[in-house]
Coordinates of C-alpha atoms in Angstrom, one line a residue:
M20 CA 108.2 77.4 78.9
K21 CA 110.9 74.8 78.6
K22 CA 109.1 72.3 80.9
P23 CA 106.0 72.3 83.1
V24 CA 106.0 73.3 86.8
Y25 CA 103.7 71.7 89.3
V26 CA 101.4 73.1 92.0
A27 CA 102.2 71.3 95.2
G28 CA 100.3 73.4 97.7
F29 CA 98.6 76.7 98.3
G30 CA 97.4 79.0 101.0
T31 CA 95.1 82.0 101.1
V32 CA 93.3 84.5 103.3
T33 CA 90.1 86.1 101.9
A34 CA 86.8 87.6 103.1
A35 CA 85.2 84.2 102.4
G36 CA 87.7 82.2 104.5
L37 CA 90.9 82.3 106.5
S38 CA 92.4 79.3 104.7
A39 CA 92.4 77.8 101.2
P40 CA 89.8 75.1 102.0
Q41 CA 87.4 77.6 103.4
T42 CA 87.8 80.1 100.5
I43 CA 87.5 77.4 97.9
A44 CA 84.4 75.9 99.5
A45 CA 82.8 79.4 99.6
I46 CA 83.6 80.0 95.9
R47 CA 82.3 76.6 94.9
A48 CA 79.1 77.2 96.8
S49 CA 78.6 80.6 95.2
L50 CA 78.5 82.3 98.5
S51 CA 79.0 86.1 98.9
A52 CA 81.4 87.8 101.4
F53 CA 80.0 91.2 100.5
E54 CA 78.8 93.7 103.0
D55 CA 77.9 97.4 103.1
V56 CA 80.4 99.3 105.1
G57 CA 80.6 103.0 106.0
F58 CA 83.9 104.8 105.4
P59 CA 83.6 108.3 107.0
E60 CA 87.0 109.4 105.9
A61 CA 86.1 108.8 102.3
G62 CA 82.6 110.2 102.8
L63 CA 80.8 107.1 101.4
S64 CA 79.1 103.8 102.2
Q65 CA 80.3 101.0 100.0
I66 CA 79.8 97.3 99.3
V67 CA 83.1 95.6 100.0
A68 CA 84.5 92.1 100.7
R69 CA 86.3 92.8 103.9
I70 CA 88.0 90.1 106.1
P71 CA 86.6 90.0 109.6
T72 CA 89.5 90.3 112.0
H73 CA 90.6 91.5 115.4
W74 CA 91.6 95.1 115.5
R75 CA 95.1 94.2 116.7
L76 CA 95.9 92.7 113.3
R77 CA 94.6 95.7 111.4
R78 CA 96.1 98.6 113.4
N79 CA 97.3 100.1 110.1
Q80 CA 97.3 99.1 106.4
G81 CA 100.9 98.1 106.3
E82 CA 100.7 95.8 109.3
W83 CA 97.5 94.3 107.9
L84 CA 99.0 93.4 104.5
V85 CA 102.0 91.9 106.2
N86 CA 99.8 89.8 108.5
M87 CA 97.7 88.5 105.7
A88 CA 100.7 87.6 103.6
A89 CA 102.4 85.8 106.4
R90 CA 99.4 83.7 107.2
A91 CA 98.9 82.6 103.6
I92 CA 102.6 81.9 103.1
K93 CA 102.8 79.6 106.1
E94 CA 99.7 77.7 104.9
A95 CA 101.2 77.3 101.4
L96 CA 104.5 76.2 102.8
G97 CA 102.8 73.3 104.5
V98 CA 105.4 72.7 107.3
D99 CA 106.8 74.9 110.0
D100 CA 110.4 73.8 109.3
P101 CA 113.1 76.4 109.2
N102 CA 115.2 74.2 106.9
V103 CA 112.4 73.9 104.4
A104 CA 111.8 77.6 104.5
A105 CA 115.5 78.4 104.0
A106 CA 115.5 76.4 100.8
T107 CA 112.3 78.1 99.5
A108 CA 112.3 81.2 97.4
L109 CA 109.4 83.7 97.9
L110 CA 108.2 85.7 94.9
I111 CA 105.5 88.2 96.0
T112 CA 103.5 90.9 94.2
P113 CA 102.3 93.7 96.5
P114 CA 99.8 96.4 95.5
E115 CA 100.8 98.1 92.3
S116 CA 103.0 101.1 92.9
F117 CA 101.0 103.6 90.9
R118 CA 98.2 103.4 93.5
N119 CA 100.2 104.9 96.3
H120 CA 98.7 102.3 98.6
P121 CA 98.5 103.5 102.3
A122 CA 100.3 100.4 103.4
F123 CA 103.6 101.8 102.1
A124 CA 103.3 104.8 104.4
D125 CA 103.5 102.3 107.2
V126 CA 105.9 99.8 105.7
P127 CA 108.0 101.3 102.8
A128 CA 107.9 99.3 99.6
R129 CA 111.6 98.6 99.8
N130 CA 111.1 97.0 103.2
F131 CA 107.9 95.1 102.5
L132 CA 109.4 91.7 101.6
A133 CA 111.6 91.8 104.7
A134 CA 108.6 92.7 106.9
V135 CA 106.5 89.8 105.5
I136 CA 109.4 87.3 106.1
D137 CA 109.9 88.6 109.6
A138 CA 106.1 88.1 110.3
T139 CA 106.3 84.4 109.3
G140 CA 109.0 83.8 111.9
L141 CA 111.0 82.0 109.3
R142 CA 113.9 82.7 106.9
F143 CA 113.5 82.2 103.2
H144 CA 116.1 81.8 100.4
P145 CA 118.1 85.0 99.5
A146 CA 116.6 84.9 96.0
S147 CA 113.3 86.0 97.3
R148 CA 111.9 89.1 95.7
A149 CA 108.9 91.5 95.8
I150 CA 107.9 92.4 92.2
D151 CA 105.6 95.3 91.1
G152 CA 103.0 94.6 88.4
G153 CA 99.8 93.4 90.1
A154 CA 97.9 90.1 89.6
A155 CA 99.2 89.5 86.1
A156 CA 102.8 89.8 87.3
S157 CA 102.4 86.6 89.4
I158 CA 101.7 84.7 86.2
G159 CA 104.6 86.3 84.5
L160 CA 106.9 85.2 87.4
I161 CA 106.2 81.5 86.8
E162 CA 109.1 81.4 84.3
R163 CA 111.3 83.1 86.8
A164 CA 110.3 80.5 89.4
L165 CA 111.3 77.7 87.0
A166 CA 114.6 79.4 86.3
L167 CA 115.3 79.6 90.1
M168 CA 114.6 75.9 90.5
E169 CA 116.5 74.8 87.4
D170 CA 119.5 77.1 87.4
A171 CA 119.9 78.0 91.0
G172 CA 118.9 74.6 92.4
I173 CA 116.1 75.9 94.6
P174 CA 113.8 73.0 95.5
Q175 CA 110.6 75.1 95.5
V176 CA 109.1 78.5 95.1
L177 CA 106.2 80.2 96.8
L178 CA 104.5 82.5 94.3
G179 CA 101.7 84.9 95.1
G180 CA 100.5 88.3 96.1
V181 CA 98.7 90.3 98.8
D182 CA 96.5 93.3 98.4
S183 CA 93.6 95.3 99.8
L184 CA 91.3 97.7 97.9
V185 CA 89.4 98.3 101.2
N186 CA 91.2 101.6 102.1
D187 CA 90.3 105.3 101.8
I188 CA 92.8 106.0 99.0
D189 CA 91.6 103.3 96.6
L190 CA 88.0 103.8 97.5
S191 CA 88.2 107.5 96.8
R192 CA 90.0 107.2 93.4
L193 CA 87.7 104.3 92.3
G194 CA 84.6 106.2 93.4
Q195 CA 85.7 109.4 91.6
A196 CA 86.2 107.4 88.4
G197 CA 82.8 105.8 88.7
R198 CA 84.1 102.3 88.9
L199 CA 82.6 101.1 92.2
K200 CA 79.5 98.9 92.3
G201 CA 76.5 100.7 93.8
D202 CA 72.9 101.7 93.4
E203 CA 73.8 103.9 90.4
N204 CA 76.4 101.5 88.9
S205 CA 75.5 97.8 88.6
Q206 CA 78.6 97.2 86.5
G207 CA 81.2 98.2 89.0
L208 CA 83.7 96.4 91.1
V209 CA 83.5 95.3 94.7
P210 CA 86.7 96.1 96.6
G211 CA 88.2 93.1 98.3
E212 CA 91.3 92.0 100.1
A213 CA 93.3 88.8 100.1
A214 CA 96.7 87.1 100.2
A215 CA 97.2 84.0 98.0
F216 CA 100.2 81.9 97.4
V217 CA 100.9 78.7 95.5
R218 CA 103.9 76.4 96.1
L219 CA 105.6 75.4 92.8
V220 CA 108.0 72.5 92.3
R221 CA 109.9 71.0 89.3
E222 CA 108.6 67.4 89.7
P223 CA 105.1 66.1 90.7
P224 CA 104.7 65.4 94.4
R225 CA 105.2 61.7 95.1
D226 CA 102.3 61.4 97.6
T227 CA 99.6 62.4 95.1
T228 CA 98.1 60.6 92.1
V229 CA 96.6 63.8 90.5
V230 CA 98.6 67.0 90.1
A231 CA 98.2 70.3 88.4
A232 CA 100.9 71.2 85.9
I233 CA 101.5 74.7 84.4
H234 CA 102.5 74.1 80.8
G235 CA 102.6 77.6 79.3
I236 CA 102.2 81.3 80.0
G237 CA 101.9 84.4 78.0
I238 CA 102.1 88.1 79.0
A239 CA 101.5 91.4 77.2
Q240 CA 100.9 95.1 78.0
E241 CA 97.6 96.7 77.3
T242 CA 97.9 100.3 76.3
D243 CA 94.1 101.0 76.9
S244 CA 94.1 100.1 80.5
A245 CA 91.3 100.6 83.0
L246 CA 93.1 103.9 84.0
S247 CA 92.8 105.3 80.4
D248 CA 89.8 107.0 78.9
R249 CA 89.3 104.3 76.3
Y250 CA 87.9 100.8 76.5
S251 CA 90.2 97.9 75.8
Q252 CA 89.9 96.1 72.5
G253 CA 91.5 93.0 74.1
R254 CA 94.6 93.1 72.1
A255 CA 97.0 92.4 75.0
M256 CA 94.9 89.6 76.4
L257 CA 94.6 88.0 73.0
G258 CA 98.4 88.3 72.6
A259 CA 98.9 86.7 76.0
L260 CA 96.6 83.8 75.1
R261 CA 98.3 83.2 71.8
D262 CA 101.8 83.2 73.4
M263 CA 100.5 80.8 76.1
V264 CA 99.5 78.1 73.6
S265 CA 102.6 78.6 71.4
G266 CA 104.8 76.8 73.8
S267 CA 102.4 74.7 75.9
G268 CA 102.0 71.6 73.8
A269 CA 98.3 72.2 73.7
S270 CA 96.0 74.3 71.4
E271 CA 92.8 76.3 71.8
P272 CA 90.5 73.4 71.1
D273 CA 92.0 71.5 74.1
I274 CA 90.8 74.2 76.6
H275 CA 87.9 73.1 78.8
F276 CA 87.4 76.0 81.2
V277 CA 88.7 79.4 82.3
V278 CA 89.5 80.9 85.7
S279 CA 89.5 84.7 85.5
N280 CA 90.1 87.6 87.9
G281 CA 87.4 89.6 86.0
N282 CA 85.8 91.9 88.6
G283 CA 82.4 92.8 87.1
E284 CA 83.4 96.2 85.7
R285 CA 82.0 97.1 82.3
Y286 CA 85.6 97.6 81.2
S287 CA 86.6 94.1 82.1
G288 CA 83.5 92.6 80.6
W289 CA 84.0 94.3 77.2
E290 CA 87.6 93.4 77.1
M291 CA 87.0 89.7 77.7
M292 CA 84.0 89.6 75.3
I293 CA 86.2 90.9 72.5
A294 CA 89.3 88.8 73.3
H295 CA 87.3 85.6 73.7
S296 CA 85.6 86.0 70.4
R297 CA 89.0 86.3 68.7
F298 CA 90.8 83.5 70.5
Y299 CA 88.2 80.7 71.4
R300 CA 87.2 79.9 67.8
T301 CA 86.3 76.2 68.3
R302 CA 82.6 75.6 68.6
R303 CA 81.5 74.8 72.2
E304 CA 78.1 74.4 73.8
I305 CA 79.5 76.4 76.7
L306 CA 82.9 77.6 77.9
P307 CA 82.7 77.5 81.8
I308 CA 84.3 80.5 83.4
A309 CA 85.0 80.8 87.2
Y310 CA 85.0 84.3 88.6
P311 CA 86.2 84.2 92.2
A312 CA 85.4 88.0 92.5
M313 CA 81.8 87.0 92.6
T314 CA 82.5 85.7 96.1
I315 CA 85.5 87.7 97.4
G316 CA 85.5 90.9 95.3
D317 CA 88.5 92.3 93.4
V318 CA 91.5 91.3 95.4
G319 CA 94.1 93.2 93.3
A320 CA 97.6 91.7 93.3
A321 CA 96.4 88.5 95.0
G322 CA 94.2 87.5 92.0
G323 CA 96.8 85.7 89.9
A324 CA 97.9 83.1 92.5
L325 CA 94.3 82.7 93.6
A326 CA 93.2 81.7 90.1
L327 CA 96.1 79.2 89.9
M328 CA 95.0 77.8 93.3
L329 CA 91.4 77.4 92.2
A330 CA 92.4 75.7 88.9
A331 CA 94.8 73.3 90.7
D332 CA 92.3 72.4 93.4
S333 CA 89.6 71.6 90.8
F334 CA 91.9 69.0 89.3
V335 CA 93.0 67.5 92.6
K336 CA 89.4 67.3 94.0
D337 CA 88.0 66.2 90.6
Y338 CA 85.3 68.9 90.1
A339 CA 86.9 70.5 87.0
P340 CA 84.8 70.6 83.8
G341 CA 87.8 69.0 81.9
P342 CA 91.5 68.4 82.1
T343 CA 92.8 71.7 80.8
A344 CA 92.2 75.2 82.2
V345 CA 93.4 78.7 81.4
C346 CA 93.9 81.4 84.0
E347 CA 93.2 84.8 82.5
I348 CA 94.6 87.6 84.6
A349 CA 94.5 91.4 84.2
S350 CA 96.3 94.0 86.3
E351 CA 94.8 97.4 86.7
N352 CA 97.8 99.2 85.1
G353 CA 97.5 97.2 81.9
L354 CA 99.6 94.0 82.3
R355 CA 97.8 90.9 80.9
A356 CA 98.7 87.3 81.5
A357 CA 97.5 83.8 80.7
A358 CA 98.6 80.4 82.0
M359 CA 97.6 77.0 80.9
V360 CA 97.1 74.5 83.7
R361 CA 96.5 70.8 83.0
R362 CA 95.6 67.8 85.0
R363 CA 98.2 65.1 85.1
T364 CA 97.7 61.6 86.6
R365 CA 100.7 59.8 88.1
R366 CA 101.0 56.2 87.1

């Protein structure tokens, strides 16, 4: 990255809270939003992290994703001002296209961004886009956000995603692949749902003394994804981590903790174990790693922005283990991304 970008705000909706403060408090307290829910259409009972909501907001999957995204976007924007929204670009990652998410039967993928914007009641900058690629794509879009702010003169960008694995199609395919957590599989994922967005700006906000700055990112494509019949050797994540430090002004020994969207699957655990042993070569008593999925489950495309949010909040609220964090993000279809987030104090 040519220069850092700053996290000026964020918003989220998860099973642990309908706002960023609620969700972060639940994650910090190690609470669990898991519950055992029956899904007659899929013929199973499954542990999930499902957002409690009125049925009118969840009449179908498309409407539900749109409502989640709109709520998180408005929280991240911070003001209900049409002029501010019009000068803000929105970069959103919906569920990965290979999944044939049932939401797109209700709201076609080509219309999804417009539907989300309509639900906010605001109008955003014409440079707004919806990008396929899952959670890791959100990290990859940070450079695009910087380019929009520097080259197009856009004051700020809302970056994030929305997703739900709590639907019959995803539950069926994950169950058939033996990837769901249950009595016979302790190393499986817990399907969750969420929307998460961070507000990115070029300069540190003037009204804060401590800010979170994103200094470098790396992305790579894993050939042995969770959809293949092979376990990942961590090559793509290792490549993403190395690319991240190459232009960040920091190095591996400077890293104090990690925020990961690891979901508890055996596949994910093996990949991280191999990648970490190859990248984190400096001796440490411990490398703290935060796993939001322990509280809110696997939230799919929302996981990238949610990790950035948690890292940024830990700096601003002064509970981070140190001044430098890495967000390690994996998408189901193989995209891997890493972002270095650092604490900066305004003088």
